[in-house]
Amino acid sequence: MKASGLINVMTLAALLAVLAACGRAGPLEPPPSSVAQPVDQQTQEPIVEDKPFVLDALLN
């Protein structure tokens, strides 16, 4: 009986540790350099033509 009691206590402790980590921290804050920089048209890669995939018929 001692082994099952120990297993129950360890399971309960693990469950409490997991649930304690689920608390609400605070409002999310954007990173310091989150301002979007304008993108140069020359640096963009050309658009690649969409190739059909073998499983497209099953997925659509």
PDB file of C-alpha atoms in Angstrom:
ATOM      1  CA  MET A   1       0.000   0.000   0.000  1.00  0.00           C
ATOM      2  CA  LYS A   2       2.891   2.356   0.555  1.00  0.00           C
ATOM      3  CA  ALA A   3       3.893   2.295  -3.107  1.00  0.00           C
ATOM      4  CA  SER A   4       0.405   3.180  -4.342  1.00  0.00           C
ATOM      5  CA  GLY A   5       0.168   5.991  -1.795  1.00  0.00           C
ATOM      6  CA  LEU A   6       3.484   7.384  -2.970  1.00  0.00           C
ATOM      7  CA  ILE A   7       2.352   7.166  -6.586  1.00  0.00           C
ATOM      8  CA  ASN A   8      -0.861   9.021  -5.694  1.00  0.00           C
ATOM      9  CA  VAL A   9       1.059  11.779  -3.903  1.00  0.00           C
ATOM     10  CA  MET A  10       3.541  12.156  -6.768  1.00  0.00           C
ATOM     11  CA  THR A  11       0.719  12.245  -9.324  1.00  0.00           C
ATOM     12  CA  LEU A  12      -1.119  14.882  -7.315  1.00  0.00           C
ATOM     13  CA  ALA A  13       2.071  16.950  -6.944  1.00  0.00           C
ATOM     14  CA  ALA A  14       2.721  16.771 -10.688  1.00  0.00           C
ATOM     15  CA  LEU A  15      -0.874  17.760 -11.447  1.00  0.00           C
ATOM     16  CA  LEU A  16      -0.682  20.715  -9.063  1.00  0.00           C
ATOM     17  CA  ALA A  17       2.612  21.850 -10.616  1.00  0.00           C
ATOM     18  CA  VAL A  18       1.106  21.722 -14.105  1.00  0.00           C
ATOM     19  CA  LEU A  19      -2.017  23.591 -13.042  1.00  0.00           C
ATOM     20  CA  ALA A  20       0.010  26.219 -11.175  1.00  0.00           C
ATOM     21  CA  ALA A  21       1.877  27.015 -14.399  1.00  0.00           C
ATOM     22  CA  CYS A  22      -1.405  27.744 -16.195  1.00  0.00           C
ATOM     23  CA  GLY A  23      -1.976  31.074 -14.459  1.00  0.00           C
ATOM     24  CA  ARG A  24      -2.563  34.338 -16.268  1.00  0.00           C
ATOM     25  CA  ALA A  25       0.660  36.320 -16.398  1.00  0.00           C
ATOM     26  CA  GLY A  26      -0.189  39.746 -17.742  1.00  0.00           C
ATOM     27  CA  PRO A  27      -0.885  41.658 -20.914  1.00  0.00           C
ATOM     28  CA  LEU A  28       1.242  40.769 -23.897  1.00  0.00           C
ATOM     29  CA  GLU A  29       3.720  43.402 -24.953  1.00  0.00           C
ATOM     30  CA  PRO A  30       5.152  43.746 -28.453  1.00  0.00           C
ATOM     31  CA  PRO A  31       8.921  43.400 -28.889  1.00  0.00           C
ATOM     32  CA  PRO A  32      10.900  46.666 -28.826  1.00  0.00           C
ATOM     33  CA  SER A  33      11.537  46.673 -32.579  1.00  0.00           C
ATOM     34  CA  SER A  34       8.049  45.678 -33.693  1.00  0.00           C
ATOM     35  CA  VAL A  35       7.657  48.634 -36.057  1.00  0.00           C
ATOM     36  CA  ALA A  36       7.330  47.318 -39.600  1.00  0.00           C
ATOM     37  CA  GLN A  37      10.002  48.478 -41.995  1.00  0.00           C
ATOM     38  CA  PRO A  38       9.048  49.246 -45.609  1.00  0.00           C
ATOM     39  CA  VAL A  39       9.992  46.439 -47.974  1.00  0.00           C
ATOM     40  CA  ASP A  40      11.942  47.216 -51.119  1.00  0.00           C
ATOM     41  CA  GLN A  41      10.328  45.949 -54.301  1.00  0.00           C
ATOM     42  CA  GLN A  42      13.688  44.755 -55.614  1.00  0.00           C
ATOM     43  CA  THR A  43      14.352  42.486 -52.627  1.00  0.00           C
ATOM     44  CA  GLN A  44      11.112  40.539 -52.991  1.00  0.00           C
ATOM     45  CA  GLU A  45      11.378  37.172 -54.665  1.00  0.00           C
ATOM     46  CA  PRO A  46       9.273  36.578 -57.760  1.00  0.00           C
ATOM     47  CA  ILE A  47       5.991  34.770 -57.236  1.00  0.00           C
ATOM     48  CA  VAL A  48       6.336  31.050 -57.950  1.00  0.00           C
ATOM     49  CA  GLU A  49       3.605  29.330 -59.926  1.00  0.00           C
ATOM     50  CA  ASP A  50       1.484  26.957 -57.826  1.00  0.00           C
ATOM     51  CA  LYS A  51       2.145  23.338 -58.781  1.00  0.00           C
ATOM     52  CA  PRO A  52      -0.583  20.726 -58.277  1.00  0.00           C
ATOM     53  CA  PHE A  53       0.021  18.206 -55.520  1.00  0.00           C
ATOM     54  CA  VAL A  54      -0.819  14.507 -55.702  1.00  0.00           C
ATOM     55  CA  LEU A  55      -3.312  14.633 -52.805  1.00  0.00           C
ATOM     56  CA  ASP A  56      -5.081  17.855 -53.847  1.00  0.00           C
ATOM     57  CA  ALA A  57      -8.064  15.893 -55.146  1.00  0.00           C
ATOM     58  CA  LEU A  58      -8.520  14.242 -51.741  1.00  0.00           C
ATOM     59  CA  LEU A  59      -8.066  17.449 -49.764  1.00  0.00           C
ATOM     60  CA  ASN A  60     -10.466  19.593 -51.791  1.00  0.00           C
TER      61      ASN A  60
END
